[in-house]
Structure formats: C-alpha cells, structure tokens
Coordinates of C-alpha atoms in Angstrom, one line a residue:
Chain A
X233 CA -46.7 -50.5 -57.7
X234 CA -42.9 -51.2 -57.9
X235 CA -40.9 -52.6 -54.8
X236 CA -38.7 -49.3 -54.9
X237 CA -41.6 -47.2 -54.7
X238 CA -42.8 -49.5 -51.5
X239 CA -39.5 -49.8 -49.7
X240 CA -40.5 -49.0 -46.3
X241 CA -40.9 -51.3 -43.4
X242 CA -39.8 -54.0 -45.6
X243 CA -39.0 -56.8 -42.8
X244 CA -36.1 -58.8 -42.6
X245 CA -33.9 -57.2 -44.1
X246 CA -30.1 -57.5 -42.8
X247 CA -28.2 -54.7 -40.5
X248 CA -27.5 -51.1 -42.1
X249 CA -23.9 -51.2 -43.6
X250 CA -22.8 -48.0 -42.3
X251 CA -20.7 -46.5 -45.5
X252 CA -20.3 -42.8 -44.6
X253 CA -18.2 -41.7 -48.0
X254 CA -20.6 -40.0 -50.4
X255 CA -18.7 -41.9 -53.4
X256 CA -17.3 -45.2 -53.0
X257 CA -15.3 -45.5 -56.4
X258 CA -13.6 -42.3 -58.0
X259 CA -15.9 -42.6 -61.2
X260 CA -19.0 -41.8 -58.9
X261 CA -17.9 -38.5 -58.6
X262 CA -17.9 -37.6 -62.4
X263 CA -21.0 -39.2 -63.3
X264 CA -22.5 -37.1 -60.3
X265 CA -21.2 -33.9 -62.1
X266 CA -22.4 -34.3 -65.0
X267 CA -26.5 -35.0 -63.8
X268 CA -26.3 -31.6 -61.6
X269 CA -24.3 -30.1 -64.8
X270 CA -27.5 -30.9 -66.8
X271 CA -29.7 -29.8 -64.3
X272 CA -28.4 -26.8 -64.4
X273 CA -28.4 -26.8 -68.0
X274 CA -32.0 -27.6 -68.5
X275 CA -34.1 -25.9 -70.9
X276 CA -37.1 -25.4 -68.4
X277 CA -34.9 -22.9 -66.1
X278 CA -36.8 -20.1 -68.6
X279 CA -39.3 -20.5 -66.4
X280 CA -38.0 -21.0 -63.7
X281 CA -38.2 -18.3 -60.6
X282 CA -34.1 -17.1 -60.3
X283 CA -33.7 -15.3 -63.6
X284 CA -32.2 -17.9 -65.5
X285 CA -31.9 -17.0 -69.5
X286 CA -31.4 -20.5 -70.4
X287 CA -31.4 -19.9 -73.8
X288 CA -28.4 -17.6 -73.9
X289 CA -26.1 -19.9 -72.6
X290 CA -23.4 -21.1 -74.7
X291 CA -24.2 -24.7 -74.5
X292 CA -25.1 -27.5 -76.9
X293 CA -27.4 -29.1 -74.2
X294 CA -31.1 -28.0 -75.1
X295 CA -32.9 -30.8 -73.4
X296 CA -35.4 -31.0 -69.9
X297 CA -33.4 -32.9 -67.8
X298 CA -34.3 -32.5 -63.7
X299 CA -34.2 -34.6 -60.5
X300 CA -37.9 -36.2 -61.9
X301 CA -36.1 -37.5 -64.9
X302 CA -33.6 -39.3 -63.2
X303 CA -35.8 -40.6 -60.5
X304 CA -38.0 -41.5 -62.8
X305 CA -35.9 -43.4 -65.3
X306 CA -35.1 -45.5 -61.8
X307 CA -38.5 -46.1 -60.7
X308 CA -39.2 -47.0 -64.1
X309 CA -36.5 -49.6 -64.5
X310 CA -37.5 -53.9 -63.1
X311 CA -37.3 -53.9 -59.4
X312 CA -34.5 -56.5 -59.7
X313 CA -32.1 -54.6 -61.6
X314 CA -33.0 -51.9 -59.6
X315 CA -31.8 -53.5 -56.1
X316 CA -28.8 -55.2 -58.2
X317 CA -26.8 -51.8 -59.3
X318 CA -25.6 -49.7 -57.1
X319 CA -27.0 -45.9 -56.7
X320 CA -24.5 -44.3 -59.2
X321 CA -24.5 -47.5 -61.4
X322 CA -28.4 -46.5 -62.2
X323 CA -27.4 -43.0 -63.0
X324 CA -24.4 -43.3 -65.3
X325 CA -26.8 -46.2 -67.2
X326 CA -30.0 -43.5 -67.4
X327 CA -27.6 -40.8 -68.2
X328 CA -25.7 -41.9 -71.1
X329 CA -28.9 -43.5 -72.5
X330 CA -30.5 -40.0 -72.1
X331 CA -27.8 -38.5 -74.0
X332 CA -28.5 -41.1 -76.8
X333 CA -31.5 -41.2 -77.3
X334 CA -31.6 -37.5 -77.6
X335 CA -29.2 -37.5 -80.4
X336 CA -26.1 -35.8 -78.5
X337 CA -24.0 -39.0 -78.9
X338 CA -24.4 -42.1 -80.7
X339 CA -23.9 -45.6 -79.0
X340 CA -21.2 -46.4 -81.0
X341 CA -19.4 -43.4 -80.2
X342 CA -20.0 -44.3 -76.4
X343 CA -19.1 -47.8 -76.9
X344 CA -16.1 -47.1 -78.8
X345 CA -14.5 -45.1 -76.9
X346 CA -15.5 -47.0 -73.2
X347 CA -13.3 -49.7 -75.0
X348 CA -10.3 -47.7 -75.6
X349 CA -10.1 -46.6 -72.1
X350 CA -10.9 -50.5 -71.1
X351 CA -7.8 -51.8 -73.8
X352 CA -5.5 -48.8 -73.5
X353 CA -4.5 -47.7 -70.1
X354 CA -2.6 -44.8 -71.2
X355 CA -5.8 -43.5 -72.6
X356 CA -7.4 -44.3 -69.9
X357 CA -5.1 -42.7 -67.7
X358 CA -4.8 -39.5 -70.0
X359 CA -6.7 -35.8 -68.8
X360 CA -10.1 -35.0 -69.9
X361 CA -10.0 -32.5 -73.0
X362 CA -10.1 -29.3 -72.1
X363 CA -11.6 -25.9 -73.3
X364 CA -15.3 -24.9 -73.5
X365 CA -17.3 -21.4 -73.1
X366 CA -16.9 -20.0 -69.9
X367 CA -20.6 -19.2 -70.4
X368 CA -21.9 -23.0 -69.6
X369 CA -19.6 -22.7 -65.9
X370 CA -21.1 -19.5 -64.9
X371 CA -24.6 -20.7 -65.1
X372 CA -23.9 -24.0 -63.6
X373 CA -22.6 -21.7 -60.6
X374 CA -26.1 -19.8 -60.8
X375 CA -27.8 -22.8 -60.7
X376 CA -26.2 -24.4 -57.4
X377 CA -26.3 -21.1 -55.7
X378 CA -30.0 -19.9 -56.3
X379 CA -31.5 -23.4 -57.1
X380 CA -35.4 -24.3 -59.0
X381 CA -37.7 -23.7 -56.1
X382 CA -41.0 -25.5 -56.9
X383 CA -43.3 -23.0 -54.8
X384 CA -45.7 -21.5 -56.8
X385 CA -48.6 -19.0 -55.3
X386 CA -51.8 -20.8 -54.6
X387 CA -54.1 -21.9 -57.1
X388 CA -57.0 -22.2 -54.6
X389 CA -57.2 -22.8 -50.9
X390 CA -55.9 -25.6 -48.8
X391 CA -58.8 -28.7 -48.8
X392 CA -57.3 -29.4 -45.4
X393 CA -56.4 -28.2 -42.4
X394 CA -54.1 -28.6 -39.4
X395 CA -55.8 -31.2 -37.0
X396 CA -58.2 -32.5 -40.0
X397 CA -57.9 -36.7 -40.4
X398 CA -57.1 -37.4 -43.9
X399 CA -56.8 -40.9 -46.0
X400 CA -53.9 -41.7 -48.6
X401 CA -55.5 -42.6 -51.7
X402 CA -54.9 -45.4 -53.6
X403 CA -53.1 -44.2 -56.3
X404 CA -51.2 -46.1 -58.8
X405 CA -47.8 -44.6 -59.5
X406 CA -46.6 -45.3 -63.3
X407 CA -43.2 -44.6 -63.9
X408 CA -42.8 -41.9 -61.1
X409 CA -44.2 -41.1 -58.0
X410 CA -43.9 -38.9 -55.1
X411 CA -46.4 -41.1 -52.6
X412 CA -44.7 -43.9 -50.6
X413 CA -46.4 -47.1 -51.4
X414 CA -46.7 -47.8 -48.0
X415 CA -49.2 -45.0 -46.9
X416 CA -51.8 -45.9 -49.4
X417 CA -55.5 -46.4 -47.9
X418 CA -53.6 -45.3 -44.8
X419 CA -54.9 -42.2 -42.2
X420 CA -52.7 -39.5 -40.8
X421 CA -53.4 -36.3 -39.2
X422 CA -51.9 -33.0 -40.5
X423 CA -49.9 -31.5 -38.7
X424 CA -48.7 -28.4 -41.2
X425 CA -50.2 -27.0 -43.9
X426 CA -47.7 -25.5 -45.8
X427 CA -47.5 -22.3 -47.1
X428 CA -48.3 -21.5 -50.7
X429 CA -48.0 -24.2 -53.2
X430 CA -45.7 -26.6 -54.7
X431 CA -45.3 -28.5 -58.3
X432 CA -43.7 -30.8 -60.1
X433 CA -41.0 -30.5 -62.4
X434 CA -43.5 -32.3 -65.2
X435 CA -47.3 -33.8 -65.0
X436 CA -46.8 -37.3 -63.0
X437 CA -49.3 -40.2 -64.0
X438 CA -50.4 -40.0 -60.5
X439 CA -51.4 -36.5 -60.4
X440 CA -48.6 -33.9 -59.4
X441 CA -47.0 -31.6 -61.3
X442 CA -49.6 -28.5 -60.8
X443 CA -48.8 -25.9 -58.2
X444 CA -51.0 -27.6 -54.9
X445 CA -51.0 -27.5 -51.4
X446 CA -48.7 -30.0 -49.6
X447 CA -49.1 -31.3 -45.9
X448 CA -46.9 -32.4 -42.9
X449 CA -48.7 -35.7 -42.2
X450 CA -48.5 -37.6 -38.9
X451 CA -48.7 -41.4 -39.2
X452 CA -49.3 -43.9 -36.1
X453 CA -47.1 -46.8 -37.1
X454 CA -49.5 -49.0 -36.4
X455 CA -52.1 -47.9 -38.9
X456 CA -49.2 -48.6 -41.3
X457 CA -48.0 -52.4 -40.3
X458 CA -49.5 -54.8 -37.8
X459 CA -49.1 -53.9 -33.9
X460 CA -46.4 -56.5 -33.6
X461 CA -44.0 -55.2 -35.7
X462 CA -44.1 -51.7 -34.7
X463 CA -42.1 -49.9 -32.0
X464 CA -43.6 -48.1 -29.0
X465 CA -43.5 -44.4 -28.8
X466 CA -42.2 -43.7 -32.4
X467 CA -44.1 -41.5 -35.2
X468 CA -43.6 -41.1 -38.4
X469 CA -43.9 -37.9 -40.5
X470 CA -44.4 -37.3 -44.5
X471 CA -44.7 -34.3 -46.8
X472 CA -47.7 -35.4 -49.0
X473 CA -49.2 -33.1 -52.3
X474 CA -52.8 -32.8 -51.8
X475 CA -54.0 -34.7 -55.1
X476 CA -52.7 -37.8 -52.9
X477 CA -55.1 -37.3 -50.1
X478 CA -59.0 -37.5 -49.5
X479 CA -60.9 -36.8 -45.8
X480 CA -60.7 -39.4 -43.9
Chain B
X246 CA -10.4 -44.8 -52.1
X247 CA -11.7 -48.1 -52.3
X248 CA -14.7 -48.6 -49.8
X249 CA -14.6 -51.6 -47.2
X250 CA -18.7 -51.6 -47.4
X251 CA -18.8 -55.3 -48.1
X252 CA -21.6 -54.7 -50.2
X253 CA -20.2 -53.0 -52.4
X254 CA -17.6 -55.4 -53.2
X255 CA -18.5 -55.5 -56.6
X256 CA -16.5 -56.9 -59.0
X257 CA -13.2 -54.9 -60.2
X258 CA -14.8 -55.3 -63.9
X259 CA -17.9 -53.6 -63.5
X260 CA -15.8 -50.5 -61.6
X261 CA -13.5 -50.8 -64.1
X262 CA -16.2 -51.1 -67.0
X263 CA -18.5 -48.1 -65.0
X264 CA -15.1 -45.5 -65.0
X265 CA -14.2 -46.7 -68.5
X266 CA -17.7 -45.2 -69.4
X267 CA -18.1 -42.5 -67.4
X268 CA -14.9 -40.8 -68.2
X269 CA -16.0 -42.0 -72.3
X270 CA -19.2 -39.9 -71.3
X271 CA -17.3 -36.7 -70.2
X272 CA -15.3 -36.7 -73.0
X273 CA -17.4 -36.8 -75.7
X274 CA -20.0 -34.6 -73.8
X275 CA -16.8 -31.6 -73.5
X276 CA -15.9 -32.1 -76.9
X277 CA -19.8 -31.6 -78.3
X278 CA -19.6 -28.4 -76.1
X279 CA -22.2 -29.2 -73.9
X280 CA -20.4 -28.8 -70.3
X281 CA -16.4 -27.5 -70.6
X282 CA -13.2 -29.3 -69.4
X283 CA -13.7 -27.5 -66.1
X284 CA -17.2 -28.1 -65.5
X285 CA -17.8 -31.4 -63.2
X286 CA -14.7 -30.5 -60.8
X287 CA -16.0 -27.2 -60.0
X288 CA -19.3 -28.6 -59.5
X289 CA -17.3 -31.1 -56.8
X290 CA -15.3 -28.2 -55.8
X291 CA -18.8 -26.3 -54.7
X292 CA -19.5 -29.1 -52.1
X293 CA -15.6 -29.6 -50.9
X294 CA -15.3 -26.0 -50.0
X295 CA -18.3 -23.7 -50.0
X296 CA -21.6 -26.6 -49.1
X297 CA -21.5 -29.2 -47.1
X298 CA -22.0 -30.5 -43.6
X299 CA -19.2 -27.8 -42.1
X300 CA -22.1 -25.5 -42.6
X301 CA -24.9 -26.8 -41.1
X302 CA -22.2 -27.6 -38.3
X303 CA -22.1 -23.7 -38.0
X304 CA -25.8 -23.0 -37.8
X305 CA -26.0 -25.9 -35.1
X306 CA -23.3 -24.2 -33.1
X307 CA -24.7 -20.7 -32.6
X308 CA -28.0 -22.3 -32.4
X309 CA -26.3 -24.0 -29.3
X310 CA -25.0 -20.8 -28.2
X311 CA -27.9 -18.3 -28.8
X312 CA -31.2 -19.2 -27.7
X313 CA -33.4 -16.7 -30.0
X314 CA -31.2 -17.7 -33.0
X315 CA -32.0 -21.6 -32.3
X316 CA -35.8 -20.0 -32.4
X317 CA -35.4 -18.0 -35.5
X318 CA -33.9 -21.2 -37.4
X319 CA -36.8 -23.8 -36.0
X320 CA -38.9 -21.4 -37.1
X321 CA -37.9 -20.1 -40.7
X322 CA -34.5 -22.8 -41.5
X323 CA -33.9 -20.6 -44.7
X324 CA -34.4 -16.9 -42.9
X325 CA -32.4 -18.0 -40.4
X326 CA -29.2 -19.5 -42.4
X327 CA -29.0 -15.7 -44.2
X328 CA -28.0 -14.2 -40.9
X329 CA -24.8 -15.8 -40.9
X330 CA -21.9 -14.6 -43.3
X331 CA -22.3 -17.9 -45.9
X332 CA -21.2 -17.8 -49.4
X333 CA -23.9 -17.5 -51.9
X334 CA -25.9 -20.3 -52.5
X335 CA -27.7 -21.2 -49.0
X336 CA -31.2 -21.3 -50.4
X337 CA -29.6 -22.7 -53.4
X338 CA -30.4 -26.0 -55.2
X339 CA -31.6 -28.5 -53.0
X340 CA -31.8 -26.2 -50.3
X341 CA -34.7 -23.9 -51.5
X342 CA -37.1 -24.9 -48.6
X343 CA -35.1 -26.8 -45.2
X344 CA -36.8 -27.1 -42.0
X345 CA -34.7 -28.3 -39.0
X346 CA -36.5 -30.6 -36.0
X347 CA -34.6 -30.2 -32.6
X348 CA -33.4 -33.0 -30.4
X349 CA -34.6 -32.6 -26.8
X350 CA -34.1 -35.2 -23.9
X351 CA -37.9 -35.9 -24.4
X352 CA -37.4 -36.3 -28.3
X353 CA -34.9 -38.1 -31.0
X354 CA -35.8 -36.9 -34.4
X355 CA -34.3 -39.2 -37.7
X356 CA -34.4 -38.4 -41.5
X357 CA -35.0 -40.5 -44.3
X358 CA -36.0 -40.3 -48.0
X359 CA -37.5 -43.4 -48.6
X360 CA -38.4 -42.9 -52.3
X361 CA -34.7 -42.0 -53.1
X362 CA -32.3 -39.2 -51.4
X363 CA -33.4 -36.1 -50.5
X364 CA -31.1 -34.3 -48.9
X365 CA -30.6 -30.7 -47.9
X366 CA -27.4 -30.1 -50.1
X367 CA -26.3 -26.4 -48.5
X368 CA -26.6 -27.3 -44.6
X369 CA -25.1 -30.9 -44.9
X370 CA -23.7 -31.1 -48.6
X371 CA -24.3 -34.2 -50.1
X372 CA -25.6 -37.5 -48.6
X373 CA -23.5 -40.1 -47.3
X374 CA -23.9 -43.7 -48.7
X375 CA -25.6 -45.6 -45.9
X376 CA -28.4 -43.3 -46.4
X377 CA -29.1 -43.8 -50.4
X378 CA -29.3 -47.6 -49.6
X379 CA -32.4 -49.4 -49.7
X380 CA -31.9 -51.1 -46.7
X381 CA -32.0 -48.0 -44.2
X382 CA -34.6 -46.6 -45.9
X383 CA -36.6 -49.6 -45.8
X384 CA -36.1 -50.5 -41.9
X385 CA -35.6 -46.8 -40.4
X386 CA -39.5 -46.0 -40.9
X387 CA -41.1 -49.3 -39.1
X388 CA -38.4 -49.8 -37.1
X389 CA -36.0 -46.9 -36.3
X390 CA -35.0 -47.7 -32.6
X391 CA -33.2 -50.9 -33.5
X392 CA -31.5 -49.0 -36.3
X393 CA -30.8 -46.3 -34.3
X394 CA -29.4 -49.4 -31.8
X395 CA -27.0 -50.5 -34.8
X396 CA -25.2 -46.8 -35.3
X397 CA -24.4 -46.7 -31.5
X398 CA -27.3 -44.7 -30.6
X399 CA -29.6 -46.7 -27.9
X400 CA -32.6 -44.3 -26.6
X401 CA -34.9 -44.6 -23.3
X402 CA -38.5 -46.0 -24.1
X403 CA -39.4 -42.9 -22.8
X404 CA -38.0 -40.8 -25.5
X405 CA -40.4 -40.7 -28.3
X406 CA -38.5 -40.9 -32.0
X407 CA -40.3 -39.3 -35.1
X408 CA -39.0 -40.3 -38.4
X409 CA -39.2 -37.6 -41.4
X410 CA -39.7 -38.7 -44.4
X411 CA -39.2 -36.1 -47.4
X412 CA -41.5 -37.3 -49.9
X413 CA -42.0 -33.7 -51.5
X414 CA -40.5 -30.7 -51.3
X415 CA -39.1 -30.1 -47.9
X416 CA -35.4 -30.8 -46.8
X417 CA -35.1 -31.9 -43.1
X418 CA -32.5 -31.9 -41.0
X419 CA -32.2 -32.7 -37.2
X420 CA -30.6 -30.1 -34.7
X421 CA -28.9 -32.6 -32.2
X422 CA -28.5 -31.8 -28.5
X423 CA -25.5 -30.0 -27.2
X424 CA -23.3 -32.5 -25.0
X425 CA -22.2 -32.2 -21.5
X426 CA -19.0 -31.0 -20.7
X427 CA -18.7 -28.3 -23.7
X428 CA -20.0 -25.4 -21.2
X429 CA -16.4 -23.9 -21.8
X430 CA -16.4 -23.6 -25.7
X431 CA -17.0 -21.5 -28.7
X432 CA -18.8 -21.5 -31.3
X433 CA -16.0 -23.1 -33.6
X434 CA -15.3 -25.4 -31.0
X435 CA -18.9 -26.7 -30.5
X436 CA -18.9 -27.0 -34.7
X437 CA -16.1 -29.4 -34.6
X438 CA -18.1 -31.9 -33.1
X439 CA -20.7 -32.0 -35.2
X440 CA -21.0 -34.8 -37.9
X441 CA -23.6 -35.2 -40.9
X442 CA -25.0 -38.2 -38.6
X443 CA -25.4 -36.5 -35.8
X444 CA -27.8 -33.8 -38.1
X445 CA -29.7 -36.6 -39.9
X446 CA -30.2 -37.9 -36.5
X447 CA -28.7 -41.5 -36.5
X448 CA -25.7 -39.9 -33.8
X449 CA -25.3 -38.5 -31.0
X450 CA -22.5 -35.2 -30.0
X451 CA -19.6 -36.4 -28.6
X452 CA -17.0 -34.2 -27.2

C-alpha cells in the first residue's frame, strides 16, 4: 500500500494552509477543462444510464477516460513525486501522457510547441485556435447536466445489515483503490445500507467495479489509532463497497 | 491571481513551464478536433454561473426557512434539490447521489475525501484548495477538533463531531446551523451568508 492511499491520521503533520481559491495559477483552469471535456467525451457513456450516443458525436476522442483513470494514474505514480507536485501538476502530467500514449499527439509535437510558448511570448500570449463541431459542446453540456450515475439494480441481496459489526479486509490496492488504507483489519458498524447497487467505472485489482452493495460505516477512532492520539466524542463515517468487508 | 498559500510558492519556472504545456495541450487537442475552441471555457462557464456553492447556499436557506423542506432534503438530497427552480444539471456529474448531514448544537458534522476530492459539484461547485491537500485530509479524520481549532471554529467537548469520508459513491455535504440574529431575513438574505466552508463543515454562519 502507497502512502497516498493511507493518508489519514498521518501525525505530525504541520497546520492546514487555508487556500480557499479552487485554482491557484490561471493554467489550472484549462487543464481542468480539458479532464471533464474527456470525461464527457468517453467512449463508455454507450452504456452509460442518460442516453448518451457517444458514438455519434463529432469528435476525434474515442478513448475511456473517467475519474478512475485519473485517480488511478495518481495512485499509481511513487509516493514522493506524488506529495512533490501540486494537485493540477499530476493531472496536466497524466493527461498529456494519456493523450500520447494513445496516439492523439506525439511528444514531439507536445514538446515542440511547450517550447515556442516558453521562447516566444507573443505566441504564448496569442488566443487558442478556434473552430470545431458544435456537436463535441453539446454533449459536454449533456454530460455535466445529467452526469454517469454508478447505480446499478442489485445483483443479489445485501450480506449486511444496519446494526451488523463488520471487519475491513485486508486488501491490497494495486494501482487504484477505493478502501482507505487506514481501515484495513479495522471494525465498524453499519449504519446505512444503501439502496441498490453501485460499480466501478472499470474492474479494480482489489475487487470493485461490479454493481454491489455499498455501506455507511461507523468507525470508533480508537479502533483506528491508539487511544492517545484520538479525540473524545468524535466519529468517523465511510462509504465502503461490500467486496471490502467480511463479518466481524 | 497569484495565490499567497506559501506552499505553493513554487518556482515561477515550473508555472511558467506547467502554462506553457497546458495551453500546447489545448491547442493541438482543438486543432485534431477532439474538443473545439469553445470547449474548456464553457465547461468553466458551467461552474461560474449555473453550479457552484451559490446553489447549495439556496437549498440551505429555505431549508432554514421551511421546516418540512429541511426534512425532505435530509431525507432524499437529490428529490429535494428538484423542487427548487435550478437549471438543468442538479443530479448531474458529480452530483448523481448527495446526501446532506445537519449541524445541530449537539452535533458538528465535517467532510473529507481522503483518497482524493470528492466533491458534490452541483450544490457547492468545485472544491476549494485547502481541501485537495494532503495535509487536511490526513489530519481532519484522527484529529478534526484541532483542525476545526485552526479555521476559527472551536466546539464544546460536549458536541460530538463526525467526520464523512466519501470513499465511494456518495457526495456529502453539511447543512450548517442558522445563526442568531437573522430572525428578520429572507431567504436571499440568509443565502448570502453562506460559504462553501461553512457546508463542508470547517465554518461556522456569521451574519
């Protein structure tokens, strides 16, 4: 398991740093666009529950791209370039690899032009080219307004039930997980059984990415960390896919 | 705008280097017809005018004003947000399946994503910094009263604080309490005062 899928409770660590922008440098904003752009663009929306014909729309994009593969390009990456870029740094790096390795662009292309704008500040300075099919705007549109639910009907009954004492597993993540390191071998009690079920947007080496029940858990803190670094009268709450759990 | 987090004081070459690439990115992705010349700023545009935080500012509001509608959105968030007159797009992406935890003098309720940001996009549009970095989602789950402490926002012992994480599918957000002294106001009024902090929980309402 990688430190950034077993962040919490780290101790130690210094005060918050209470930055309320969303985007700290005007580039953030862009590279932003363009992951929710390709979400929206992403060939899986064909099956998808809003009627999205993917295929129709006038774009060149024809990849799966989804919050899973960003996350898990990030989870994926060494723990200490991880904690050394900054949130948007990881996403333009995964992103523009993404659209290399998939054969949209070339690195040189990238490279080449990243250096004009870097030695020519006119350039740099100069609009973004315009034009493009309507088409790709309108679905982007769809997309932010009716979304990619992941509830699915049930394949089978819930294992558990509200009030039941359940134990984390100890799974180990791969690339991607959905399990916060911390709760692993750890007991909760659920509190919410969730109606229907939910997947994944693709199979997870740890198990999701089948339609399954999920649970509101309840965690006592101090079955998480020892007593003494706990604070009285808090709880702590998780949304955890059943392949996770096992009875306590 | 530059931002005076000192930690992100990084140096000008890597912004530099980062916008460089980014903008050699959108190019060459508008000119191989994947997304158009107007494609990332109406995707900004989206959560400037039509979903963000002024929303969920809205629901809190009436919920504040109307006891049964404060019911109807603890119980069903989703159901609830179609009563009001919103633009399209409230159950939209990221937004597909919110649930809302109230603030009572008895309770403090705090968000966090501790594997990376989830964030309920349509009631609070998109997530501030503070709350993507590591360090808050670290320390809020072991230790959310002295984090709490370090926004401004010191509870009673007495008050017992539940942290939510959303580790799958679920967007929380936190209805705050209504402050003293706003007896007199409306609904827009009361929606003024609300921030994004004060619905992820790490602020109180202050009139």
């Amino acid at each position: 398991m990688k430190l950034q899928h077993n962040l919490g409770g780290l101790e130690g660590l210094d005060p918050i740093n209470v930055e309320k922008q969303v985007f700290v440098e005007p580039w953030e904003k862009r590279i932003f666009g363009i992951h929710t752009a390709m979400m929206a663009l992403s060939n899986h929306l064909d099956t998808a529950l809003p009627n999205y014909e993917i295929a129709k729309v006038p774009t060149q994009f024809k990849s799966f791209w989804t919050w899973g593969h960003l996350r898990k390009g990030a989870e994926a990456m060494h723990p200490f370039e991880y904690f050394r870029l900054r949130y948007y740094e990881k996403w333009l790096g995964g992103i523009s690899g993404f659209f290399v390795e998939e054969g949209y662009i070339t690195q040189e292309e990238l490279d080449t032009r990243t250096a004009e704008f870097l030695e020519d500040s006119t350039k740099a300075a100069a609009p973004l080219p315009k034009g493009g099919k309507a088409g790709i705007d309108t679905q982007v549109d769809k997309y932010l307004r009716e979304g990619d639910s992941p509830m699915r009907p049930a394949p089978a009954p819930p294992k558990f039930k509200v009030g039941d004492r359940v134990k984390v597993k100890n799974v180990h993540p791969g690339a991607h997980s959905r399990l916060p390191g911390q709760l692993r071998d750890r007991e909760a009690v659920v509190v919410l059984v969730y109606e229907g079920a939910f997947t994944y947007f693709f199979p997870t080496e740890d198990g999701i990415g089948t339609p399954m029940p999920v649970y509101s858990l309840l965690f006592q803190p101090q079955d998480i960390w020892p007593e003494s670094l706990t604070e009285p009268n808090s709880v702590y709450y998780n949304d955890i896919f059943e392949v996770y759990l096992e009875a306590a | 705008m530059p931002s005076n987090y000192p930690g992100f004081k990084y140096g000008a070459d890597r912004e530099t280097y980062s916008a460089a690439k980014v903008k050699a990115l959108e190019s060459l992705l508008i000119e191989k017809g994947i997304i158009t010349g107007k494609t990332v700023d109406q995707i900004l545009s989206y959560f400037e005018t039509e979903m963000g935080p002024f929303n969920g500012a809205k629901l809190v509001a009436k919920a504040w004003v109307d006891s049964e509608f404060k019911q109807r959105l603890l119980a069903d968030c989703n159901a609830a947000c179609q009563e009001l007159d919103f633009p399209a797009g409230m159950s939209g992406a990221e937004g597909e399946h919110m649930r809302i935890v109230e603030n009572t003098p008895e309770v403090h309720n705090v968000i966090v994503c501790t594997l990376c940001s989830c964030y309920p996009w349509p009631t609070l549009g998109l997530p501030p910094y503070w709350f993507k970095d590591p360090t808050f989602r670290a320390r809020v789950v072991r230790e959310p009263r002295v984090v709490l402490k370090e926004f401004g926002v010191t509870l009673d012992d007495s008050v017992e604080v539940r942290v939510w994480d959303s580790s799958a599918q679920i967007r929380w957000w936190v209805l705050p309490m209504r402050p003293a002294g706003t007896e007199g106001m409306n609904e827009a009024q009361l929606a003024d005062l609300l921030t994004p902090e004060a619905m992820m929980g790490v602020a109180t309402v202050q009139v």
